[in-house]
PDB file of C-alpha atoms and ligand atoms in Angstrom:
ATOM      1  CA  MET A   1      12.333   6.386 -12.925  1.00 88.00           C
ATOM      2  CA  ILE A   2      11.032   4.195 -10.092  1.00 94.00           C
ATOM      3  CA  ARG A   3       8.480   1.635 -11.074  1.00 96.00           C
ATOM      4  CA  LEU A   4       6.445  -0.789  -8.971  1.00 97.00           C
ATOM      5  CA  GLU A   5       4.503  -3.397 -10.886  1.00 98.00           C
ATOM      6  CA  ASP A   6       1.861  -5.537  -9.221  1.00 98.00           C
ATOM      7  CA  VAL A   7       3.735  -5.357  -5.928  1.00 98.00           C
ATOM      8  CA  GLY A   8       2.425  -7.335  -3.002  1.00 98.00           C
ATOM      9  CA  HIS A   9       3.957  -8.074   0.355  1.00 98.00           C
ATOM     10  CA  VAL A  10       3.164 -10.532   3.109  1.00 97.00           C
ATOM     11  CA  TYR A  11       5.079 -10.483   6.381  1.00 97.00           C
ATOM     12  CA  ALA A  12       6.005 -13.898   7.791  1.00 94.00           C
ATOM     13  CA  ALA A  13       4.671 -15.492   4.615  1.00 90.00           C
ATOM     14  CA  GLY A  14       4.020 -19.216   4.949  1.00 90.00           C
ATOM     15  CA  THR A  15       3.692 -19.140   8.730  1.00 93.00           C
ATOM     16  CA  PRO A  16       0.578 -18.998  10.909  1.00 94.00           C
ATOM     17  CA  TRP A  17       1.495 -15.336  11.576  1.00 94.00           C
ATOM     18  CA  ALA A  18       1.386 -14.341   7.912  1.00 95.00           C
ATOM     19  CA  ARG A  19       0.114 -10.799   7.512  1.00 96.00           C
ATOM     20  CA  ARG A  20      -0.595  -9.183   4.148  1.00 97.00           C
ATOM     21  CA  ALA A  21       0.598  -5.566   3.988  1.00 98.00           C
ATOM     22  CA  LEU A  22       0.410  -4.735   0.251  1.00 98.00           C
ATOM     23  CA  ARG A  23      -1.580  -6.060  -2.691  1.00 98.00           C
ATOM     24  CA  GLY A  24      -1.334  -5.348  -6.436  1.00 98.00           C
ATOM     25  CA  VAL A  25       0.402  -1.975  -6.162  1.00 98.00           C
ATOM     26  CA  ASP A  26       1.290  -0.277  -9.469  1.00 98.00           C
ATOM     27  CA  LEU A  27       3.220   2.948  -9.060  1.00 97.00           C
ATOM     28  CA  THR A  28       5.611   5.097 -11.078  1.00 97.00           C
ATOM     29  CA  ILE A  29       7.590   7.956  -9.532  1.00 96.00           C
ATOM     30  CA  GLY A  30       9.288  10.358 -11.953  1.00 94.00           C
ATOM     31  CA  PRO A  31      12.402  12.493 -11.391  1.00 92.00           C
ATOM     32  CA  GLY A  32      11.770  15.362  -8.978  1.00 92.00           C
ATOM     33  CA  GLU A  33       8.189  14.308  -8.312  1.00 95.00           C
ATOM     34  CA  ARG A  34       6.602  15.091  -4.910  1.00 95.00           C
ATOM     35  CA  LEU A  35       4.310  12.339  -3.796  1.00 96.00           C
ATOM     36  CA  LEU A  36       2.257  11.997  -0.640  1.00 95.00           C
ATOM     37  CA  VAL A  37       1.205   8.567   0.640  1.00 95.00           C
ATOM     38  CA  LEU A  38      -1.890   8.707   2.821  1.00 93.00           C
ATOM     39  CA  GLY A  39      -3.931   6.058   4.589  1.00 92.00           C
ATOM     40  CA  PRO A  40      -5.066   4.897   8.019  1.00 91.00           C
ATOM     41  CA  ASN A  41      -2.849   3.022  10.468  1.00 91.00           C
ATOM     42  CA  GLY A  42      -1.958  -0.439   9.221  1.00 94.00           C
ATOM     43  CA  SER A  43      -2.862   0.338   5.601  1.00 96.00           C
ATOM     44  CA  GLY A  44       0.654  -0.483   4.356  1.00 97.00           C
ATOM     45  CA  LYS A  45       2.259   2.973   4.119  1.00 95.00           C
ATOM     46  CA  SER A  46       5.497   2.084   5.898  1.00 94.00           C
ATOM     47  CA  THR A  47       5.791  -1.186   3.999  1.00 96.00           C
ATOM     48  CA  LEU A  48       5.424   0.695   0.713  1.00 97.00           C
ATOM     49  CA  ALA A  49       8.056   3.195   1.899  1.00 95.00           C
ATOM     50  CA  TRP A  50      10.510   0.369   2.671  1.00 94.00           C
ATOM     51  CA  VAL A  51       9.925  -1.179  -0.759  1.00 95.00           C
ATOM     52  CA  VAL A  52      10.423   2.137  -2.585  1.00 95.00           C
ATOM     53  CA  ALA A  53      13.552   2.831  -0.505  1.00 91.00           C
ATOM     54  CA  GLY A  54      14.958  -0.523  -1.622  1.00 91.00           C
ATOM     55  CA  LEU A  55      15.128  -1.808   1.958  1.00 90.00           C
ATOM     56  CA  LEU A  56      12.517  -4.525   1.565  1.00 93.00           C
ATOM     57  CA  ALA A  57      12.175  -6.876  -1.408  1.00 93.00           C
ATOM     58  CA  PRO A  58       8.454  -7.493  -1.955  1.00 95.00           C
ATOM     59  CA  VAL A  59       7.346 -11.125  -2.143  1.00 95.00           C
ATOM     60  CA  GLU A  60       5.186 -10.367  -5.213  1.00 97.00           C
ATOM     61  CA  GLY A  61       5.747  -8.168  -8.280  1.00 98.00           C
ATOM     62  CA  THR A  62       8.766  -6.029  -9.174  1.00 97.00           C
ATOM     63  CA  ALA A  63      10.224  -2.782  -7.867  1.00 96.00           C
ATOM     64  CA  THR A  64      12.838  -1.246 -10.171  1.00 95.00           C
ATOM     65  CA  LEU A  65      14.863   1.898 -10.840  1.00 93.00           C
ATOM     66  CA  HIS A  66      15.572   2.376 -14.541  1.00 91.00           C
ATOM     67  CA  GLY A  67      14.836  -1.335 -14.939  1.00 92.00           C
ATOM     68  CA  ARG A  68      17.135  -2.593 -12.168  1.00 94.00           C
ATOM     69  CA  PRO A  69      15.755  -4.067  -8.938  1.00 93.00           C
ATOM     70  CA  LEU A  70      15.769  -1.333  -6.282  1.00 90.00           C
ATOM     71  CA  GLY A  71      17.748  -3.513  -3.874  1.00 85.00           C
ATOM     72  CA  ASP A  72      20.621  -3.560  -6.409  1.00 88.00           C
ATOM     73  CA  VAL A  73      21.059   0.209  -6.583  1.00 86.00           C
ATOM     74  CA  PRO A  74      21.954   1.286  -3.057  1.00 77.00           C
ATOM     75  CA  GLY A  75      22.253   5.026  -2.627  1.00 80.00           C
ATOM     76  CA  ALA A  76      19.772   5.866  -5.370  1.00 85.00           C
ATOM     77  CA  THR A  77      17.046   6.147  -2.775  1.00 88.00           C
ATOM     78  CA  ALA A  78      17.329   7.129   0.873  1.00 87.00           C
ATOM     79  CA  MET A  79      14.891   6.988   3.714  1.00 87.00           C
ATOM     80  CA  THR A  80      14.413   8.846   6.970  1.00 84.00           C
ATOM     81  CA  PHE A  81      12.370   7.380   9.756  1.00 82.00           C
ATOM     82  CA  GLN A  82       9.879   8.803  12.196  1.00 76.00           C
ATOM     83  CA  HIS A  83      12.172   8.081  15.145  1.00 77.00           C
ATOM     84  CA  ALA A  84      15.207   9.968  13.856  1.00 77.00           C
ATOM     85  CA  ARG A  85      17.250   9.269  16.980  1.00 76.00           C
ATOM     86  CA  LEU A  86      17.347   5.578  16.053  1.00 78.00           C
ATOM     87  CA  GLN A  87      18.954   6.550  12.759  1.00 80.00           C
ATOM     88  CA  LEU A  88      21.819   8.503  14.307  1.00 85.00           C
ATOM     89  CA  PHE A  89      24.671   6.186  15.211  1.00 82.00           C
ATOM     90  CA  ARG A  90      27.551   8.556  15.969  1.00 88.00           C
ATOM     91  CA  PRO A  91      27.967  10.933  18.910  1.00 90.00           C
ATOM     92  CA  THR A  92      28.317  14.195  16.988  1.00 93.00           C
ATOM     93  CA  VAL A  93      26.432  15.777  14.125  1.00 94.00           C
ATOM     94  CA  GLU A  94      29.448  15.859  11.830  1.00 93.00           C
ATOM     95  CA  ALA A  95      30.440  12.227  12.462  1.00 91.00           C
ATOM     96  CA  ASP A  96      26.880  11.160  11.883  1.00 90.00           C
ATOM     97  CA  VAL A  97      26.364  12.967   8.591  1.00 91.00           C
ATOM     98  CA  ARG A  98      29.686  11.599   7.368  1.00 88.00           C
ATOM     99  CA  PHE A  99      29.068   8.070   8.701  1.00 84.00           C
ATOM    100  CA  GLY A 100      29.846   5.388   6.131  1.00 77.00           C
ATOM    101  CA  THR A 101      31.051   7.837   3.469  1.00 80.00           C
ATOM    102  CA  ARG A 102      34.464   9.273   2.499  1.00 81.00           C
ATOM    103  CA  LEU A 103      33.273  12.850   2.299  1.00 80.00           C
ATOM    104  CA  ASP A 104      35.310  15.954   3.069  1.00 82.00           C
ATOM    105  CA  ASN A 105      34.211  18.702   5.472  1.00 83.00           C
ATOM    106  CA  GLY A 106      32.843  20.823   2.646  1.00 88.00           C
ATOM    107  CA  ALA A 107      30.320  18.167   1.628  1.00 88.00           C
ATOM    108  CA  VAL A 108      29.197  17.689   5.229  1.00 91.00           C
ATOM    109  CA  ASP A 109      28.797  21.452   5.721  1.00 93.00           C
ATOM    110  CA  ASN A 110      26.843  21.693   2.480  1.00 91.00           C
ATOM    111  CA  ALA A 111      24.404  19.029   3.605  1.00 90.00           C
ATOM    112  CA  LEU A 112      23.926  20.769   6.963  1.00 93.00           C
ATOM    113  CA  GLU A 113      23.257  24.071   5.211  1.00 91.00           C
ATOM    114  CA  MET A 114      20.734  22.354   2.939  1.00 87.00           C
ATOM    115  CA  VAL A 115      18.678  21.326   5.977  1.00 89.00           C
ATOM    116  CA  GLY A 116      18.958  24.739   7.633  1.00 89.00           C
ATOM    117  CA  LEU A 117      21.556  23.864  10.296  1.00 93.00           C
ATOM    118  CA  ASP A 118      24.439  26.360  10.487  1.00 96.00           C
ATOM    119  CA  PRO A 119      27.589  24.154  10.237  1.00 96.00           C
ATOM    120  CA  THR A 120      29.663  26.415  12.476  1.00 96.00           C
ATOM    121  CA  VAL A 121      27.068  25.983  15.227  1.00 96.00           C
ATOM    122  CA  PHE A 122      26.029  22.361  14.718  1.00 96.00           C
ATOM    123  CA  ARG A 123      29.018  20.510  13.255  1.00 93.00           C
ATOM    124  CA  SER A 124      30.431  19.453  16.618  1.00 94.00           C
ATOM    125  CA  ARG A 125      27.169  19.350  18.596  1.00 96.00           C
ATOM    126  CA  ARG A 126      26.280  16.138  20.350  1.00 95.00           C
ATOM    127  CA  VAL A 127      23.316  14.390  18.770  1.00 93.00           C
ATOM    128  CA  ASP A 128      21.730  13.903  22.189  1.00 92.00           C
ATOM    129  CA  GLU A 129      21.654  17.661  22.779  1.00 93.00           C
ATOM    130  CA  LEU A 130      19.486  18.317  19.740  1.00 93.00           C
ATOM    131  CA  SER A 131      15.720  18.767  19.648  1.00 90.00           C
ATOM    132  CA  GLY A 132      13.590  16.175  17.858  1.00 87.00           C
ATOM    133  CA  GLY A 133      13.251  18.436  14.844  1.00 87.00           C
ATOM    134  CA  GLN A 134      17.006  19.040  14.687  1.00 91.00           C
ATOM    135  CA  GLN A 135      17.697  15.299  14.947  1.00 91.00           C
ATOM    136  CA  ARG A 136      15.341  14.752  12.050  1.00 89.00           C
ATOM    137  CA  ARG A 137      17.213  17.330   9.982  1.00 90.00           C
ATOM    138  CA  VAL A 138      20.560  15.721  10.819  1.00 92.00           C
ATOM    139  CA  ALA A 139      19.177  12.375   9.613  1.00 91.00           C
ATOM    140  CA  LEU A 140      18.027  14.162   6.464  1.00 89.00           C
ATOM    141  CA  ALA A 141      21.495  15.658   5.943  1.00 91.00           C
ATOM    142  CA  GLY A 142      22.996  12.181   6.336  1.00 90.00           C
ATOM    143  CA  ALA A 143      20.694  10.941   3.598  1.00 87.00           C
ATOM    144  CA  LEU A 144      21.464  13.905   1.343  1.00 86.00           C
ATOM    145  CA  VAL A 145      25.249  13.563   1.322  1.00 85.00           C
ATOM    146  CA  ARG A 146      24.721  10.311  -0.554  1.00 83.00           C
ATOM    147  CA  ARG A 147      23.015  12.295  -3.325  1.00 84.00           C
ATOM    148  CA  PRO A 148      19.902  10.131  -3.656  1.00 89.00           C
ATOM    149  CA  ARG A 149      17.487  10.630  -6.555  1.00 90.00           C
ATOM    150  CA  LEU A 150      14.546   9.912  -4.263  1.00 93.00           C
ATOM    151  CA  LEU A 151      14.033  10.617  -0.581  1.00 93.00           C
ATOM    152  CA  VAL A 152      11.445   8.597   1.281  1.00 93.00           C
ATOM    153  CA  LEU A 153      10.257  10.234   4.494  1.00 92.00           C
ATOM    154  CA  ASP A 154       8.120   8.280   6.948  1.00 90.00           C
ATOM    155  CA  GLU A 155       6.012  10.691   9.045  1.00 87.00           C
ATOM    156  CA  PRO A 156       8.581  13.524   8.821  1.00 86.00           C
ATOM    157  CA  LEU A 157       6.402  16.032  10.688  1.00 85.00           C
ATOM    158  CA  ALA A 158       4.990  13.787  13.420  1.00 84.00           C
ATOM    159  CA  GLY A 159       5.697  15.063  16.910  1.00 81.00           C
ATOM    160  CA  LEU A 160       7.123  18.410  15.781  1.00 81.00           C
ATOM    161  CA  ASP A 161       5.743  21.720  17.040  1.00 84.00           C
ATOM    162  CA  LEU A 162       4.350  24.216  14.553  1.00 86.00           C
ATOM    163  CA  PRO A 163       7.637  26.115  13.918  1.00 85.00           C
ATOM    164  CA  GLY A 164       9.402  22.752  13.534  1.00 82.00           C
ATOM    165  CA  ARG A 165       6.821  21.596  10.999  1.00 85.00           C
ATOM    166  CA  ARG A 166       7.059  24.857   9.054  1.00 87.00           C
ATOM    167  CA  LEU A 167      10.847  24.690   8.976  1.00 86.00           C
ATOM    168  CA  LEU A 168      11.006  21.086   7.804  1.00 85.00           C
ATOM    169  CA  THR A 169       8.358  21.763   5.159  1.00 88.00           C
ATOM    170  CA  THR A 170      10.438  24.679   3.841  1.00 89.00           C
ATOM    171  CA  VAL A 171      13.610  22.565   3.887  1.00 88.00           C
ATOM    172  CA  LEU A 172      11.925  19.776   1.925  1.00 89.00           C
ATOM    173  CA  ALA A 173      10.592  22.198  -0.680  1.00 89.00           C
ATOM    174  CA  ARG A 174      14.053  23.665  -1.159  1.00 88.00           C
ATOM    175  CA  LEU A 175      15.726  20.257  -1.438  1.00 87.00           C
ATOM    176  CA  ASN A 176      13.252  19.246  -4.051  1.00 90.00           C
ATOM    177  CA  ARG A 177      13.908  22.425  -6.015  1.00 88.00           C
ATOM    178  CA  GLU A 178      17.664  22.806  -5.629  1.00 84.00           C
ATOM    179  CA  ALA A 179      18.903  19.220  -5.329  1.00 79.00           C
ATOM    180  CA  GLU A 180      16.213  17.996  -7.782  1.00 82.00           C
ATOM    181  CA  VAL A 181      15.485  15.081  -5.528  1.00 90.00           C
ATOM    182  CA  ALA A 182      12.116  13.351  -5.765  1.00 94.00           C
ATOM    183  CA  ILE A 183      10.250  13.129  -2.471  1.00 94.00           C
ATOM    184  CA  MET A 184       7.828  10.534  -1.187  1.00 95.00           C
ATOM    185  CA  VAL A 185       6.222  11.564   2.086  1.00 93.00           C
ATOM    186  CA  VAL A 186       4.353   9.007   4.140  1.00 92.00           C
ATOM    187  CA  THR A 187       1.852  10.425   6.600  1.00 87.00           C
ATOM    188  CA  HIS A 188      -1.450   9.668   8.245  1.00 77.00           C
ATOM    189  CA  ASP A 189      -2.499  13.280   8.575  1.00 71.00           C
ATOM    190  CA  VAL A 190      -3.331  15.482   5.621  1.00 77.00           C
ATOM    191  CA  GLU A 191      -2.837  18.861   7.291  1.00 74.00           C
ATOM    192  CA  ASP A 192       0.412  19.741   5.532  1.00 69.00           C
ATOM    193  CA  ALA A 193      -0.424  17.839   2.362  1.00 64.00           C
ATOM    194  CA  TYR A 194      -0.707  20.867   0.120  1.00 71.00           C
ATOM    195  CA  ARG A 195       2.726  22.187   0.971  1.00 78.00           C
ATOM    196  CA  LEU A 196       4.601  18.892   0.748  1.00 86.00           C
ATOM    197  CA  ALA A 197       3.379  17.334  -2.460  1.00 92.00           C
ATOM    198  CA  ASP A 198       1.734  17.735  -5.841  1.00 92.00           C
ATOM    199  CA  ARG A 199       0.415  14.207  -6.098  1.00 95.00           C
ATOM    200  CA  ALA A 200      -1.138  11.957  -3.494  1.00 94.00           C
ATOM    201  CA  LEU A 201      -2.038   8.332  -3.283  1.00 95.00           C
ATOM    202  CA  VAL A 202      -4.236   6.691  -0.709  1.00 95.00           C
ATOM    203  CA  LEU A 203      -3.717   3.183   0.635  1.00 96.00           C
ATOM    204  CA  ARG A 204      -6.450   1.133   2.196  1.00 97.00           C
ATOM    205  CA  ALA A 205      -5.784  -2.402   3.442  1.00 97.00           C
ATOM    206  CA  GLY A 206      -2.645  -2.567   1.323  1.00 98.00           C
ATOM    207  CA  GLN A 207      -4.257  -1.432  -1.924  1.00 98.00           C
ATOM    208  CA  VAL A 208      -4.017   1.883  -3.771  1.00 98.00           C
ATOM    209  CA  VAL A 209      -7.540   3.316  -3.784  1.00 97.00           C
ATOM    210  CA  ALA A 210      -6.678   6.791  -5.143  1.00 95.00           C
ATOM    211  CA  ASP A 211      -3.746   8.341  -7.034  1.00 96.00           C
ATOM    212  CA  ASP A 212      -4.268  11.892  -8.272  1.00 95.00           C
ATOM    213  CA  ASP A 213      -3.434  15.568  -7.790  1.00 94.00           C
ATOM    214  CA  VAL A 214      -3.076  16.266  -4.096  1.00 91.00           C
ATOM    215  CA  GLY A 215      -5.966  18.755  -4.242  1.00 88.00           C
ATOM    216  CA  ALA A 216      -8.347  16.190  -5.704  1.00 89.00           C
ATOM    217  CA  VAL A 217      -7.340  13.459  -3.250  1.00 88.00           C
ATOM    218  CA  VAL A 218      -7.340  15.572  -0.110  1.00 82.00           C
ATOM    219  CA  GLY A 219     -10.588  17.279  -1.170  1.00 74.00           C
ATOM    220  CA  GLU A 220     -12.256  13.880  -1.326  1.00 62.00           C
ATOM    221  CA  ALA A 221     -10.759  12.734   1.975  1.00 57.00           C
ATOM    222  CA  GLN A 222     -12.162  15.784   3.779  1.00 55.00           C
ATOM    223  CA  PRO A 223     -15.766  16.318   2.713  1.00 48.00           C
TER     224      PRO A 223
HETATM  225  N1  ADP B   1       7.465  -6.464  10.697  1.00 66.21           N
HETATM  226  C1  ADP B   1       6.187  -6.832  10.579  1.00 66.21           C
HETATM  227  N2  ADP B   1       5.806  -8.107  10.850  1.00 66.21           N
HETATM  228  C2  ADP B   1       4.528  -8.492  10.716  1.00 66.21           C
HETATM  229  N3  ADP B   1       3.512  -7.691  10.306  1.00 66.21           N
HETATM  230  C3  ADP B   1       3.829  -6.413  10.033  1.00 66.21           C
HETATM  231  C4  ADP B   1       5.177  -5.918  10.151  1.00 66.21           C
HETATM  232  N4  ADP B   1       5.168  -4.603   9.797  1.00 66.21           N
HETATM  233  C5  ADP B   1       3.894  -4.303   9.476  1.00 66.21           C
HETATM  234  N5  ADP B   1       3.086  -5.382   9.608  1.00 66.21           N
HETATM  235  C6  ADP B   1       1.649  -5.449   9.315  1.00 66.21           C
HETATM  236  O1  ADP B   1       1.472  -5.059   7.952  1.00 66.21           O
HETATM  237  C7  ADP B   1       0.344  -4.216   7.811  1.00 66.21           C
HETATM  238  C8  ADP B   1       0.782  -2.868   7.215  1.00 66.21           C
HETATM  239  O2  ADP B   1       1.629  -2.231   8.160  1.00 66.21           O
HETATM  240  P1  ADP B   1       2.388  -0.863   7.858  1.00 66.21           P
HETATM  241  O3  ADP B   1       3.038  -0.950   6.521  1.00 66.21           O
HETATM  242  O4  ADP B   1       3.264  -0.575   9.021  1.00 66.21           O
HETATM  243  O5  ADP B   1       1.186   0.179   7.782  1.00 66.21           O
HETATM  244  P2  ADP B   1       1.117   1.740   8.146  1.00 66.21           P
HETATM  245  O6  ADP B   1       2.485   2.303   8.008  1.00 66.21           O
HETATM  246  O7  ADP B   1       0.136   2.300   7.163  1.00 66.21           O
HETATM  247  O8  ADP B   1       0.607   1.846   9.537  1.00 66.21           O
HETATM  248  C9  ADP B   1      -0.296  -4.100   9.185  1.00 66.21           C
HETATM  249  O9  ADP B   1      -1.297  -5.084   9.268  1.00 66.21           O
HETATM  250  C10 ADP B   1       0.847  -4.442  10.123  1.00 66.21           C
HETATM  251  O10 ADP B   1       0.377  -5.000  11.316  1.00 66.21           O
HETATM  252 MG1   MG B   2       3.747   3.391   9.368  1.00 66.21          MG
END
């Protein structure tokens, strides 16, 4: 489905501030696959997420969906960011989930239900009154109404308390099952790895140094 071939990226290429973030990345993500991207800070995880989400065109190699450049198929992939509040542009939950679409109330309510937010309670809530975990789920609902084939989540559990982490993990598992959406989770901690993904890849200095079953990868990372 999604295919990266020999992808490399350099920020501010050709300037004295040039900074290489990815090098020679080959990656295929199939329909409904659950992939974890691990690696230390600065290893290129977020850059890879932006490329896979079609938000950043890499300076080297190709990134395609069914053979078309990812940047040319908006809506096929969606991304949520660690700082969910920055992704919410409208004052209320309903307006935000609907933002930029022509959806009816039913579709908005469906998306809210999918992320475990009761529409009758949350539809007209102000975004600023929500907890961090709830804001993250609203951002997720906003991504879902566009019916993406792949969801890219950058640090979806960071900063959440234990119940918040559990809830989001459950929501993601259900989305993957019921909406048949592939999931790529970017994280720097492996704690919830087993529940979020079946496959894991490890980045180091912009290169893929492991790509295997999550058990094999995480087992190696934690001797
Ligand atoms: N907008 C940017 N401009 C310049 N350099 C950047 C930018 N974003 C990331 N980088 C650099 O690219 C490298 C990879 O960063 P990033 O993809 O954010 O890694 P990670 O998400 O694993 O922390 C780092 O060296 C980082 O400093
Ligand atoms: Mg990052």
